[in-house]
Amino acid sequence: MVLMHMLFGTASAALIVFTWWIHHRASGSERELSSYRLPIEACAVGIVALTGHLGGFLSGVNVPF
């Protein structure tokens, strides 16, 4: 579970940086934001939520009854 938490954390960080890069690239010019921006952001939100869920199990907050 620690390995999955680390992998999802790395993937979420990479997606967050990629989303920032898309916004940064579009803000420097008069271009519109890319159409694939929203699916990437939704995927990043899902992976961040999954990473937090796994972190809750690791810390003992989410315990099965």
mmCIF file of C-alpha atoms in Angstrom:
data_model
loop_
_atom_site.group_PDB
_atom_site.id
_atom_site.type_symbol
_atom_site.label_atom_id
_atom_site.label_comp_id
_atom_site.label_asym_id
_atom_site.label_seq_id
_atom_site.Cartn_x
_atom_site.Cartn_y
_atom_site.Cartn_z
ATOM 1 C CA MET A 1 0.000 0.000 0.000
ATOM 2 C CA VAL A 2 2.929 2.334 0.645
ATOM 3 C CA LEU A 3 4.195 1.725 -2.888
ATOM 4 C CA MET A 4 0.771 2.476 -4.384
ATOM 5 C CA HIS A 5 0.550 5.664 -2.308
ATOM 6 C CA MET A 6 3.982 6.736 -3.542
ATOM 7 C CA LEU A 7 3.171 5.954 -7.187
ATOM 8 C CA PHE A 8 -0.166 7.773 -7.103
ATOM 9 C CA GLY A 9 1.479 10.712 -5.339
ATOM 10 C CA THR A 10 4.126 10.929 -8.035
ATOM 11 C CA ALA A 11 1.505 10.661 -10.778
ATOM 12 C CA SER A 12 -0.642 13.358 -9.186
ATOM 13 C CA ALA A 13 2.361 15.679 -8.857
ATOM 14 C CA ALA A 14 3.230 15.120 -12.516
ATOM 15 C CA LEU A 15 -0.347 15.850 -13.614
ATOM 16 C CA ILE A 16 -0.482 18.988 -11.466
ATOM 17 C CA VAL A 17 2.766 20.268 -13.008
ATOM 18 C CA PHE A 18 1.501 19.404 -16.493
ATOM 19 C CA THR A 19 -1.747 21.302 -15.838
ATOM 20 C CA TRP A 20 0.229 24.295 -14.585
ATOM 21 C CA TRP A 21 2.380 24.162 -17.708
ATOM 22 C CA ILE A 22 -0.716 24.199 -19.951
ATOM 23 C CA HIS A 23 -2.070 27.262 -18.134
ATOM 24 C CA HIS A 24 1.314 28.986 -18.105
ATOM 25 C CA ARG A 25 1.822 28.428 -21.828
ATOM 26 C CA ALA A 26 -1.613 29.827 -22.652
ATOM 27 C CA SER A 27 -1.281 32.866 -20.367
ATOM 28 C CA GLY A 28 1.859 34.125 -22.100
ATOM 29 C CA SER A 29 0.083 34.557 -25.410
ATOM 30 C CA GLU A 30 -3.338 35.311 -26.765
ATOM 31 C CA ARG A 31 -4.066 31.610 -27.252
ATOM 32 C CA GLU A 32 -7.079 29.861 -25.823
ATOM 33 C CA LEU A 33 -6.687 27.030 -23.366
ATOM 34 C CA SER A 34 -6.473 23.582 -24.905
ATOM 35 C CA SER A 35 -9.570 21.427 -25.163
ATOM 36 C CA TYR A 36 -7.837 18.518 -23.431
ATOM 37 C CA ARG A 37 -7.248 20.623 -20.297
ATOM 38 C CA LEU A 38 -10.449 19.649 -18.477
ATOM 39 C CA PRO A 39 -10.045 15.858 -18.830
ATOM 40 C CA ILE A 40 -6.460 16.120 -17.574
ATOM 41 C CA GLU A 41 -7.577 18.237 -14.614
ATOM 42 C CA ALA A 42 -10.380 15.776 -13.816
ATOM 43 C CA CYS A 43 -7.907 12.900 -13.929
ATOM 44 C CA ALA A 44 -5.552 14.815 -11.625
ATOM 45 C CA VAL A 45 -8.371 15.451 -9.136
ATOM 46 C CA GLY A 46 -9.271 11.762 -9.138
ATOM 47 C CA ILE A 47 -5.689 10.646 -8.581
ATOM 48 C CA VAL A 48 -5.190 13.191 -5.783
ATOM 49 C CA ALA A 49 -8.364 11.904 -4.101
ATOM 50 C CA LEU A 50 -7.218 8.300 -4.458
ATOM 51 C CA THR A 51 -3.802 9.201 -3.049
ATOM 52 C CA GLY A 52 -5.441 10.868 -0.062
ATOM 53 C CA HIS A 53 -7.679 7.869 0.467
ATOM 54 C CA LEU A 54 -4.684 5.527 0.512
ATOM 55 C CA GLY A 55 -2.861 7.913 2.840
ATOM 56 C CA GLY A 56 -5.801 7.729 5.229
ATOM 57 C CA PHE A 57 -5.457 3.971 5.395
ATOM 58 C CA LEU A 58 -1.703 4.262 5.962
ATOM 59 C CA SER A 59 -2.093 6.767 8.799
ATOM 60 C CA GLY A 60 -4.865 4.807 10.485
ATOM 61 C CA VAL A 61 -7.640 7.357 9.946
ATOM 62 C CA ASN A 62 -9.620 5.046 7.653
ATOM 63 C CA VAL A 63 -9.810 1.729 9.448
ATOM 64 C CA PRO A 64 -12.090 -1.141 8.460
ATOM 65 C CA PHE A 65 -14.543 -2.076 11.193
#
